[in-house]
Short mmCIF file of C-alpha atoms in Angstrom, two decimals:
data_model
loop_
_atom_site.label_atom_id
_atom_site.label_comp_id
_atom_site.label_asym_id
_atom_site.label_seq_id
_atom_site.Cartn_x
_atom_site.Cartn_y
_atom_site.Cartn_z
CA UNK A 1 4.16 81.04 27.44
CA UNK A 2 4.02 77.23 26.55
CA UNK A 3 5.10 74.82 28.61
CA UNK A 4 6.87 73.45 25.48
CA UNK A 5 10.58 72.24 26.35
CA UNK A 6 11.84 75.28 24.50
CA UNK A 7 12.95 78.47 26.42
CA UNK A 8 13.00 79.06 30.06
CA UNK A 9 15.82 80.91 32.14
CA UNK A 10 18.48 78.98 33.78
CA UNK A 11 20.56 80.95 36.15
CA UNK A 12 18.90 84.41 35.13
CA UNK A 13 19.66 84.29 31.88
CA UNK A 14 17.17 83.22 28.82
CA UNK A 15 17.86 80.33 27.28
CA UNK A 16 16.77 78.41 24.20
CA UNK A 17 17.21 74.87 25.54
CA UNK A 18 20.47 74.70 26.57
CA UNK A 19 22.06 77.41 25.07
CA UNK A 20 22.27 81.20 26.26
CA UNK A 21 20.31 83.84 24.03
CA UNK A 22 23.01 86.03 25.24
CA UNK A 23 25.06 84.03 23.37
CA UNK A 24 23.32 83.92 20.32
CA UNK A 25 23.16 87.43 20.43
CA UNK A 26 26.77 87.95 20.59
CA UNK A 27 27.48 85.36 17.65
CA UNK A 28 24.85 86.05 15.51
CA UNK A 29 23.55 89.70 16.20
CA UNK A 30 20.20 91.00 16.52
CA UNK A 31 17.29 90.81 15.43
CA UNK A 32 17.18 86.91 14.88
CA UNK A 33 14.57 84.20 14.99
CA UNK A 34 15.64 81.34 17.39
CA UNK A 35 13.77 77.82 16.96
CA UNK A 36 14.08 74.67 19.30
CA UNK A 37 13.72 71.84 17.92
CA UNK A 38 12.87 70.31 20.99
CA UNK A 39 9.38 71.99 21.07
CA UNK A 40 9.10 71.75 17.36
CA UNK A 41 9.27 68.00 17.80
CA UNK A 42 7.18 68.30 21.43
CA UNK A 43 4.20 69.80 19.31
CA UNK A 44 4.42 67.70 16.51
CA UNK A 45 4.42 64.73 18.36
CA UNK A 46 1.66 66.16 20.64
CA UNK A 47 -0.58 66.66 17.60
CA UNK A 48 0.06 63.05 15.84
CA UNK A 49 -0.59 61.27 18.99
CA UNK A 50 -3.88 63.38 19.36
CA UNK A 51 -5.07 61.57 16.14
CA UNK A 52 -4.36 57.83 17.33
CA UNK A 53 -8.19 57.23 17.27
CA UNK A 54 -8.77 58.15 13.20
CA UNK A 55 -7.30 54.91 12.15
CA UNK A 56 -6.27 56.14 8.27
CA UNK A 57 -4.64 60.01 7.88
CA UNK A 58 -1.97 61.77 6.84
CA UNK A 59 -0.34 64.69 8.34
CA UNK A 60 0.83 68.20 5.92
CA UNK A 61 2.69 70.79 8.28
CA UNK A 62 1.19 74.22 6.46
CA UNK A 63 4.42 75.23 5.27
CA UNK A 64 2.68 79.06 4.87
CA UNK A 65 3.54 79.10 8.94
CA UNK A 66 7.32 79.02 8.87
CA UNK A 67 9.09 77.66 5.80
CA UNK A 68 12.72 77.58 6.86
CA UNK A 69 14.41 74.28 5.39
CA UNK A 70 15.28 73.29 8.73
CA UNK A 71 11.65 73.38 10.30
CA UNK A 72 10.45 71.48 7.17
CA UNK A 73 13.19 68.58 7.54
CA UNK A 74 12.64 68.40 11.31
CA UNK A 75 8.66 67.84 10.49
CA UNK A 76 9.63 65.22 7.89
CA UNK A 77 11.56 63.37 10.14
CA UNK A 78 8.44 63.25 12.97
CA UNK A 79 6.10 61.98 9.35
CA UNK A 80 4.58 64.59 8.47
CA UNK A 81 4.06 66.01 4.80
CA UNK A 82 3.32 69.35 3.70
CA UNK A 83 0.39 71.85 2.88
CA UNK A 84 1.94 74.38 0.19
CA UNK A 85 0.19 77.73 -1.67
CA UNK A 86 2.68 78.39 -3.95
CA UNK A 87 5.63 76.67 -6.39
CA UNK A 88 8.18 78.61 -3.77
CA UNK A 89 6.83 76.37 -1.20
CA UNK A 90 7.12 73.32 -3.48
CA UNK A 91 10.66 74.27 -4.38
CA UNK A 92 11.47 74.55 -0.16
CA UNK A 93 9.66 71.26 0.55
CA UNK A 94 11.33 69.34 -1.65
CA UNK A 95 14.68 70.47 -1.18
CA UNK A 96 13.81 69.78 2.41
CA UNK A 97 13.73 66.39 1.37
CA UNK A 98 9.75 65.65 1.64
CA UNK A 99 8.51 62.92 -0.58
CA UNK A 100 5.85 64.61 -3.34
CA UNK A 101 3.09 62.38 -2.66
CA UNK A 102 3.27 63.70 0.50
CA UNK A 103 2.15 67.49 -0.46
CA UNK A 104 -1.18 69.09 -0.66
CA UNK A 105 -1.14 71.92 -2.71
CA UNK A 106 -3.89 74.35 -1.64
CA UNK A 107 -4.35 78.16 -2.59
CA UNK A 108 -6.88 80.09 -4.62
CA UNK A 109 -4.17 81.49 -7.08
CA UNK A 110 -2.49 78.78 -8.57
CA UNK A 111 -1.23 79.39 -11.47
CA UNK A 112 -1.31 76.79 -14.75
CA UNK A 113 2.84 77.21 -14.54
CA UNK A 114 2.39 76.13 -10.94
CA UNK A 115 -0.05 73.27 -11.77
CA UNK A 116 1.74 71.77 -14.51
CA UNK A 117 5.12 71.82 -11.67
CA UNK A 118 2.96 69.91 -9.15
CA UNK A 119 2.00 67.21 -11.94
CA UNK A 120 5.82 67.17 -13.22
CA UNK A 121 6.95 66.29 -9.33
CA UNK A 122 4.42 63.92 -8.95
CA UNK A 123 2.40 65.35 -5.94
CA UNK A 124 -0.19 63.92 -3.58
CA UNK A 125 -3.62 65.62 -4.48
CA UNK A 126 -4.28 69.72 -5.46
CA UNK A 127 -7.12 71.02 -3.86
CA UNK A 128 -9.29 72.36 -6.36
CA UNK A 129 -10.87 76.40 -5.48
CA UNK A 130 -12.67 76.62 -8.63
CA UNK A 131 -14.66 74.89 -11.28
CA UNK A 132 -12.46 77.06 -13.95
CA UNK A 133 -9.18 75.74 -11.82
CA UNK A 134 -10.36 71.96 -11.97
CA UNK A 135 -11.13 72.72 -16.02
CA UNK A 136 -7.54 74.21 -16.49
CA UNK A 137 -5.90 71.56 -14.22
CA UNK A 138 -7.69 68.78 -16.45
CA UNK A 139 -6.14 70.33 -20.01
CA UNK A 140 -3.16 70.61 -18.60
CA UNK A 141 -3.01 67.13 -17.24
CA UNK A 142 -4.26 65.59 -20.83
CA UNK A 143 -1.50 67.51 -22.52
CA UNK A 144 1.12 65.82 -20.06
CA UNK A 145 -0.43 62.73 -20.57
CA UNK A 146 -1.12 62.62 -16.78
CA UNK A 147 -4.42 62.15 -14.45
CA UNK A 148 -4.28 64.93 -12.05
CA UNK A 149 -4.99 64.25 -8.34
CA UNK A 150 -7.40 66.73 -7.21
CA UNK A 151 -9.95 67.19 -4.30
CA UNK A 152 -12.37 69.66 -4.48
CA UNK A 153 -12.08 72.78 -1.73
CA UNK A 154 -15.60 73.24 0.13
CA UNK A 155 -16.51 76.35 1.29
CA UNK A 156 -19.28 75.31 4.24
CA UNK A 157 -20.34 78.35 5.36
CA UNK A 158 -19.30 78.06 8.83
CA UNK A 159 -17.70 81.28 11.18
CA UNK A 160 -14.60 80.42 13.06
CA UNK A 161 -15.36 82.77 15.28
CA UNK A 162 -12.00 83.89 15.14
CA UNK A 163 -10.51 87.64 13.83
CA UNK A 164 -11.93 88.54 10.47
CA UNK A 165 -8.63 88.39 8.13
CA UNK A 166 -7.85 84.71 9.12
CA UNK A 167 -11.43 83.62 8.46
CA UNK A 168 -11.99 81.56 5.77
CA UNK A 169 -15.28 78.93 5.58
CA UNK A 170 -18.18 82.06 5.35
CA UNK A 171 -19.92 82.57 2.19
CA UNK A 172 -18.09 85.97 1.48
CA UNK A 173 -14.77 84.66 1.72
CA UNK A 174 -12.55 84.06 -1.64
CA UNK A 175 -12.14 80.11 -0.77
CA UNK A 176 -13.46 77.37 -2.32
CA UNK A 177 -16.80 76.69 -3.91
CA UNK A 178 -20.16 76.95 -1.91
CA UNK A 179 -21.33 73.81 0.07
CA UNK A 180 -24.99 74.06 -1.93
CA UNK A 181 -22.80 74.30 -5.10
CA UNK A 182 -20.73 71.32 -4.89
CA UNK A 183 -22.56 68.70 -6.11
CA UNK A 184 -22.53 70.21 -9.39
CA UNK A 185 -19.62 71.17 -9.86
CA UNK A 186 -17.92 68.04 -8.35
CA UNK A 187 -19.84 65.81 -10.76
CA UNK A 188 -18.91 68.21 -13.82
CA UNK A 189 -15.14 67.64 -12.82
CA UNK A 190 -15.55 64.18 -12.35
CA UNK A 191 -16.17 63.56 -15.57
CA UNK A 192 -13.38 66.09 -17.13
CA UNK A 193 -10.74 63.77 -19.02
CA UNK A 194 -7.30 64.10 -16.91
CA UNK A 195 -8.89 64.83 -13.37
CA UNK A 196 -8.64 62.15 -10.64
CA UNK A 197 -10.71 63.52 -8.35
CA UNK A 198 -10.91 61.89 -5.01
CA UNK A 199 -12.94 63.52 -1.94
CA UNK A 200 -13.53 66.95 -1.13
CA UNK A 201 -11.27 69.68 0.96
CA UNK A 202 -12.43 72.20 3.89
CA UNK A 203 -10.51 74.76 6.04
CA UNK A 204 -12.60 77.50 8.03
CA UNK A 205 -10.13 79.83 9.13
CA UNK A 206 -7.31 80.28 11.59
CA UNK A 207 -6.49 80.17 15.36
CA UNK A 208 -9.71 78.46 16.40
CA UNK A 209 -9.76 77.51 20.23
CA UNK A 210 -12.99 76.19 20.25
CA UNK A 211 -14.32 72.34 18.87
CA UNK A 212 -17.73 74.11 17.76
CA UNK A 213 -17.08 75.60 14.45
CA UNK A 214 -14.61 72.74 13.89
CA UNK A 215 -17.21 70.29 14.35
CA UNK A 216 -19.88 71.98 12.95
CA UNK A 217 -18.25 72.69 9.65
CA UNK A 218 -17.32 68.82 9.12
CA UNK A 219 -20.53 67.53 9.87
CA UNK A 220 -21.77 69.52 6.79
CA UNK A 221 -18.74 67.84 4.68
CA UNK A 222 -20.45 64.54 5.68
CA UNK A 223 -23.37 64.71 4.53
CA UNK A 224 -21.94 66.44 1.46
CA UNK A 225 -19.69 63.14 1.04
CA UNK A 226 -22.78 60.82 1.86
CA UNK A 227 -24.48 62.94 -1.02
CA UNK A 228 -22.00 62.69 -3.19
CA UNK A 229 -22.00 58.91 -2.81
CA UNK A 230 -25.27 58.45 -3.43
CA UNK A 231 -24.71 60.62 -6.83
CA UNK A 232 -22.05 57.41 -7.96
CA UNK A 233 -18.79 59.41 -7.07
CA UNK A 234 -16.22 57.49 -4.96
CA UNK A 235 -14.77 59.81 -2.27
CA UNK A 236 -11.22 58.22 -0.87
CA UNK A 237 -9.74 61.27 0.59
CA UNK A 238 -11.17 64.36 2.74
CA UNK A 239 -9.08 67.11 3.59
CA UNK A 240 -9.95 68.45 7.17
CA UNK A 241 -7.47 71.57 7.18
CA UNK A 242 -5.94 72.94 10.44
CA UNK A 243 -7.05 75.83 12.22
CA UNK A 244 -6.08 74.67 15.77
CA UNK A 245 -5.27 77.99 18.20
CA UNK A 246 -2.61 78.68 20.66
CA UNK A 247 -2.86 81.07 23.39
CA UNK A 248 -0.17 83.76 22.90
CA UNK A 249 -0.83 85.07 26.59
CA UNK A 250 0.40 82.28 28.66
CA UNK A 251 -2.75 80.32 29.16
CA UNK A 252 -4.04 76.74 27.07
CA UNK A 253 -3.71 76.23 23.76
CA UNK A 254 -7.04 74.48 22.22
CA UNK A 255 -7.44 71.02 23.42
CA UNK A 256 -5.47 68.99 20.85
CA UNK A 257 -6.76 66.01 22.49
CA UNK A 258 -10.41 66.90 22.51
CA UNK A 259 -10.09 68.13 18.47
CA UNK A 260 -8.34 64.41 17.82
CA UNK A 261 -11.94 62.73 19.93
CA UNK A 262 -14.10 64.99 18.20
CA UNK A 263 -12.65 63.94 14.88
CA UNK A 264 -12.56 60.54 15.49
CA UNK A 265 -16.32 60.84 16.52
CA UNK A 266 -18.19 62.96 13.71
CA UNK A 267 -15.94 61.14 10.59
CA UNK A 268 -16.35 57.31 12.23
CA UNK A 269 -18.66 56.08 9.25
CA UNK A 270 -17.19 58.31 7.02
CA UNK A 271 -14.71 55.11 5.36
CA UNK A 272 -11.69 57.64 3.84
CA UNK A 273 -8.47 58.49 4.57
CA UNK A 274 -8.33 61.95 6.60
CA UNK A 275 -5.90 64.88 5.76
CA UNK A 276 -5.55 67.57 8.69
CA UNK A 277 -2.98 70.49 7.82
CA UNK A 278 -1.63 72.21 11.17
CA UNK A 279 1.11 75.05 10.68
CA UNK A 280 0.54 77.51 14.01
CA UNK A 281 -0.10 74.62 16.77
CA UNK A 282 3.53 73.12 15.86
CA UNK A 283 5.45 76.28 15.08
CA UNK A 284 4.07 78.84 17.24
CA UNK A 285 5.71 78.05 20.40
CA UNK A 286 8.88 77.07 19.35
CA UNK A 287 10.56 80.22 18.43
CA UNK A 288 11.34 83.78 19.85
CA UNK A 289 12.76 86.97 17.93
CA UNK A 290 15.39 87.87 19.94
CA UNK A 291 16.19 91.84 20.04
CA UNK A 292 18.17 94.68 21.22
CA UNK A 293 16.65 97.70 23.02
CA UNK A 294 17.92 100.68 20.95
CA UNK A 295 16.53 103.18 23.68
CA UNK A 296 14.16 104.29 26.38
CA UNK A 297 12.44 107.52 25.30
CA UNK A 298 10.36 109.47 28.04
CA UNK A 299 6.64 109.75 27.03
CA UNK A 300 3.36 111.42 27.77
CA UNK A 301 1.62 108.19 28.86
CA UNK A 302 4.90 105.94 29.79
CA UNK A 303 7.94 105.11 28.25
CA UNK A 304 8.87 104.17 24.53
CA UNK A 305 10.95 101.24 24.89
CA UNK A 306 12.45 100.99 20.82
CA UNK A 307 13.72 97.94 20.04
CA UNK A 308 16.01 97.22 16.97
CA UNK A 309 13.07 94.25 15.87
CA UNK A 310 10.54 96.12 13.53
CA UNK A 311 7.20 95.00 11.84
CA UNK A 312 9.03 94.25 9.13
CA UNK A 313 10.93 91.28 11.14
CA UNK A 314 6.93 90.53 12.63
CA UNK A 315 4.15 92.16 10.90
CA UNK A 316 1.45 90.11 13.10
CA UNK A 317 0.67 93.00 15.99
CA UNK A 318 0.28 95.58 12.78
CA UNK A 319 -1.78 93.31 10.54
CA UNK A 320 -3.76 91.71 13.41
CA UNK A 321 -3.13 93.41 16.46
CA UNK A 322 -2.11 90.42 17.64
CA UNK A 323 -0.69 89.95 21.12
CA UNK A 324 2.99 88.64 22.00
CA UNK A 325 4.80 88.41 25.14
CA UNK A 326 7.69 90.47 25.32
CA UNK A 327 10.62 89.99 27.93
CA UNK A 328 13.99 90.62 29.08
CA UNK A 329 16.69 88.37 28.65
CA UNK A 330 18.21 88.59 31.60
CA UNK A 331 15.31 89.67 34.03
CA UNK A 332 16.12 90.91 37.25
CA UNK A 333 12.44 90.87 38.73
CA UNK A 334 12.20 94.94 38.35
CA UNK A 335 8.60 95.72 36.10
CA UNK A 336 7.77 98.75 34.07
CA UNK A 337 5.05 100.60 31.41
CA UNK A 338 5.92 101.13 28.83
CA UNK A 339 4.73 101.35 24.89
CA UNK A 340 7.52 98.88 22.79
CA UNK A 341 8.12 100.08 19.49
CA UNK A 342 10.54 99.25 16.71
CA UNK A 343 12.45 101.40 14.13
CA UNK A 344 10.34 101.55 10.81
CA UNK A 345 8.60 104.57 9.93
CA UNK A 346 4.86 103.68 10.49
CA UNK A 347 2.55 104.43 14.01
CA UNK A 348 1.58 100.96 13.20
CA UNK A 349 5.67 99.52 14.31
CA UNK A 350 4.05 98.95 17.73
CA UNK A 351 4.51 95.14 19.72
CA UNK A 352 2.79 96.11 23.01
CA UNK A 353 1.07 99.28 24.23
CA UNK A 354 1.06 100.66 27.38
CA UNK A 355 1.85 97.13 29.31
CA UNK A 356 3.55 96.11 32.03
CA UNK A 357 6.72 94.00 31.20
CA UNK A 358 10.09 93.93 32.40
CA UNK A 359 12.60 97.00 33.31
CA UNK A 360 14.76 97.02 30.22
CA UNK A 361 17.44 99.89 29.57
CA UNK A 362 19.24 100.69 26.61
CA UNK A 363 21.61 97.86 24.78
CA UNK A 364 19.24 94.96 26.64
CA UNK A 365 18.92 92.02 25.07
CA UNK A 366 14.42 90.94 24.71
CA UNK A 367 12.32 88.40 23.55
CA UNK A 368 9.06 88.58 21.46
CA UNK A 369 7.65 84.94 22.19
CA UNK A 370 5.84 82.70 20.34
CA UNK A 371 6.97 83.87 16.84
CA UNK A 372 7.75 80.60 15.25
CA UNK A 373 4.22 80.75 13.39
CA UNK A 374 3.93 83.83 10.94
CA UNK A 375 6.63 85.36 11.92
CA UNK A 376 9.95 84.97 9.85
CA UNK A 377 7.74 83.64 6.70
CA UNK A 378 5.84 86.90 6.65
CA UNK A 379 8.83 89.66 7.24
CA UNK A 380 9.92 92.01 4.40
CA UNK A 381 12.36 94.40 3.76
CA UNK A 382 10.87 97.39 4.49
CA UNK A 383 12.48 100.68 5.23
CA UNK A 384 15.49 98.79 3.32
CA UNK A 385 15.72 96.84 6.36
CA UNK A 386 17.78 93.71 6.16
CA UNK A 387 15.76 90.38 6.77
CA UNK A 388 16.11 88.91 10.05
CA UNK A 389 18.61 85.54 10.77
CA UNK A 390 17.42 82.45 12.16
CA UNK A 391 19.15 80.18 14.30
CA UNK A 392 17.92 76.41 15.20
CA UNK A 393 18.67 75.11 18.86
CA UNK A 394 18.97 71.56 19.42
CA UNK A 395 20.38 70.96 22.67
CA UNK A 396 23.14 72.48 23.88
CA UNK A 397 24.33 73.48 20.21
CA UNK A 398 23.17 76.18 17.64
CA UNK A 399 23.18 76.97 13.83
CA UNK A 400 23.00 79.73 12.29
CA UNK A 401 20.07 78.60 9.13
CA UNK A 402 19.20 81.63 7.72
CA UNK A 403 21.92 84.28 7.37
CA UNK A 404 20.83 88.00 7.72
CA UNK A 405 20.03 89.45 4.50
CA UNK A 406 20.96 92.79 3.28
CA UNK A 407 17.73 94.33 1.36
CA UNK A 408 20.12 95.29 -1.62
CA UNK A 409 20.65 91.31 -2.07
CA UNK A 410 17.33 90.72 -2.17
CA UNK A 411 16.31 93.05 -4.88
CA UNK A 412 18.89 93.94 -6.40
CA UNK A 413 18.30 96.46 -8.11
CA UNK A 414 20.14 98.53 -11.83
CA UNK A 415 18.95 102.23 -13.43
CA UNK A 416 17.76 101.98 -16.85
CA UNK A 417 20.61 101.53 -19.54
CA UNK A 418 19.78 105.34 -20.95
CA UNK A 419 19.88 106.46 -17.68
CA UNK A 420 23.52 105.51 -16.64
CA UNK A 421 25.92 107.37 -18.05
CA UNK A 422 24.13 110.56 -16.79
CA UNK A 423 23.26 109.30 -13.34
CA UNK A 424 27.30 108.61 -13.47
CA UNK A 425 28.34 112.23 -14.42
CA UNK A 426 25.87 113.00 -11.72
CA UNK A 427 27.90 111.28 -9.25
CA UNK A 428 31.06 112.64 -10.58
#
């Protein structure tokens, strides 16, 4: 795990900073989310200072990684702004008090109700997947009698070299417009009547640990801009993305610091004000779903260790096969095998196969670590399964931010009208 300031156990019990999981447990129940804002705040800060050498930027926390209104006001208060996909997002920024110039709203299904809400709250530049979005975006804009800010999404057909359903900068992907295609289409939307369109946009994909790609994909987007120059457009603004990786197996997250020299080296000339969008490098670390071990069932190959989390609470290991740490709350040094499994009714509810972690038994309290990226912000309720909590540590004090959530109260749900009064005498 991280050496983030977050979780570590203190006298052989887990903690989140200075307060108990056990504790947490009892209060709040299981399965819950637990942030501290202490390596929220370690990562953010770790990030910005990374950049010192690109003397103009802005920072947009990818709110897509973990939108809890807490989170986002935490990140607003270390100056960062937001990267949204949806009007949901917009809605969860703003009420997390984030100033509207200071969102980017990215996505490649925006829809015009969605467009017309980011020119009603005023917000810093859309990033633009489509010539037929920029066209729509500009008719919109003259009906409101507003100039759109816009920058137009590149698509530089670069591999991140990272798994295939987070990749997003190779020709066959759904995002953004082809590098060989942008000239064209940038000077078309240039001239469209309610479009302010400023620079260009480019994100390759997710969970990158190497500079290569990185590097590689924005030295195409500078000669792109240097092209477009020379065409007469004036580019102010270019949108770098995120992408940065952290190691979910104990070991180095990509060099933050090397990504912030690199920057500063390929985009010196370039004479614009850099975006950069991180979401998993600041949130990834900083939480843990904490969970209950339901029970120990005896298996061919080892034991089934069935915990009361499910991949409903964290669908990452059954969308990506993605690895996370699991661990006892109060370990007592003893190891076993074992396959841990949650409760829904899929072969695909599976958090670790066959590894070695520690002895649990049944009613233990366990961590799944590193969950604060994708984890909440991706859970659903299914099975009928009740959403997670989620609790923010500061210190030696905890809140309760997200209450658990009862599927029923989430979509709620009423028989057709002709349907009632039999379905009644049914019941009776």
């Amino acid at each position: 795990m991280s050496a983030d300031p977050g979780f570590a156990v203190r006298g052989g019990v887990l903690h989140a900073e200075g307060v108990s999981l056990a504790t947490i447990a009892q209060v709040v129940g299981t399965p819950t989310y637990v942030y501290s804002a202490a390596a929220l705040r370690a990562a953010a800060r770790r990030f910005r200072d990374a950049l010192a050498p690109v003397p103009r930027k802005a920072l947009a926390f990818a709110v897509k990684a973990n939108p809890s209104l807490a989170v986002l006001n935490l990140l607003r208060e270390e100056g960062y702004g937001a990267d949204i996909v949806s009007g949901g997002e917009m809605t969860a920024v703003l009420n997390a008090g984030m100033a509207a110039r200071d969102i980017a709203f990215s996505g490649v299904g925006k829809t015009p109700e969605e467009l017309a809400q980011a020119l009603r709250v005023g917000v810093g530049h859309i990033n633009l997947e489509s010539e037929r979005e920029g066209e729509v975006l500009a008719a919109i804009a003259v009906r409101m009698g507003r100039a759109a800010p816009a920058l137009l999404r590149v698509n530089p057909d670069v591999d991140a070299g990272t798994h295939a359903k987070i990749t997003t900068g190779t020709s066959d992907t759904k995002f953004g417009v082809a590098i060989g295609d942008a000239p064209a289409i940038y000077d078309w939307l240039a001239a469209r009547p309610g479009l302010s369109l400023q620079g260009v946009a480019v994100h390759i994909g997710s969970q990158i640990m190497a500079p290569d790609p990185l590097e590689a994909a924005y030295r195409r987007i500078g000669e792109l801009v240097a092209a477009l120059r020379a065409r007469g457009q004036g580019i102010s603004h270019v949108d770098l993305g995120g992408g940065l990786g952290v190691d979910y197996r104990g070991g180095a997250d990509a060099d933050v610091a090397a990504y912030g020299a690199m920057v500063a080296r390929v985009t010196r000339d370039w004479d614009v004000t850099l975006l950069f969008e991180p979401g998993r490098y600041i949130a990834a670390h900083a939480g843990v779903l904490l969970t209950r071990v339901l029970w120990v069932k005896p298996g061919e190959e080892c034991s089934f260790v069935v915990i009361d989390a499910g991949m409903n609470d964290l669908a990452r290991p059954a969308l990506y096969d993605a690895w996370h740490d699991f661990a006892a709350v109060a370990p007592n040094g003893a190891t076993m095998r074992a396959h841990v499994v949650g409760p829904v009714c899929e072969s695909s509810d599976g958090f670790a196969r066959a590894r070695m972690i520690d002895r649990v038994g049944e009613g233990d309290l366990a961590v799944i670590r590193d969950v604060g990226a994708y984890g909440a912000s991706m859970a659903s309720c299914y099975n009928s399964r009740a959403l997670a909590a989620e609790v923010m540590v500061e210190g030696g004090r905890f809140a309760l931010i997200t209450p658990r959530i009862a599927a029923a109260d989430i979509r709620p749900q009423t028989l057709p009208e002709w349907w009632q009064g039999a379905a009644l005498g049914r019941a009776a």
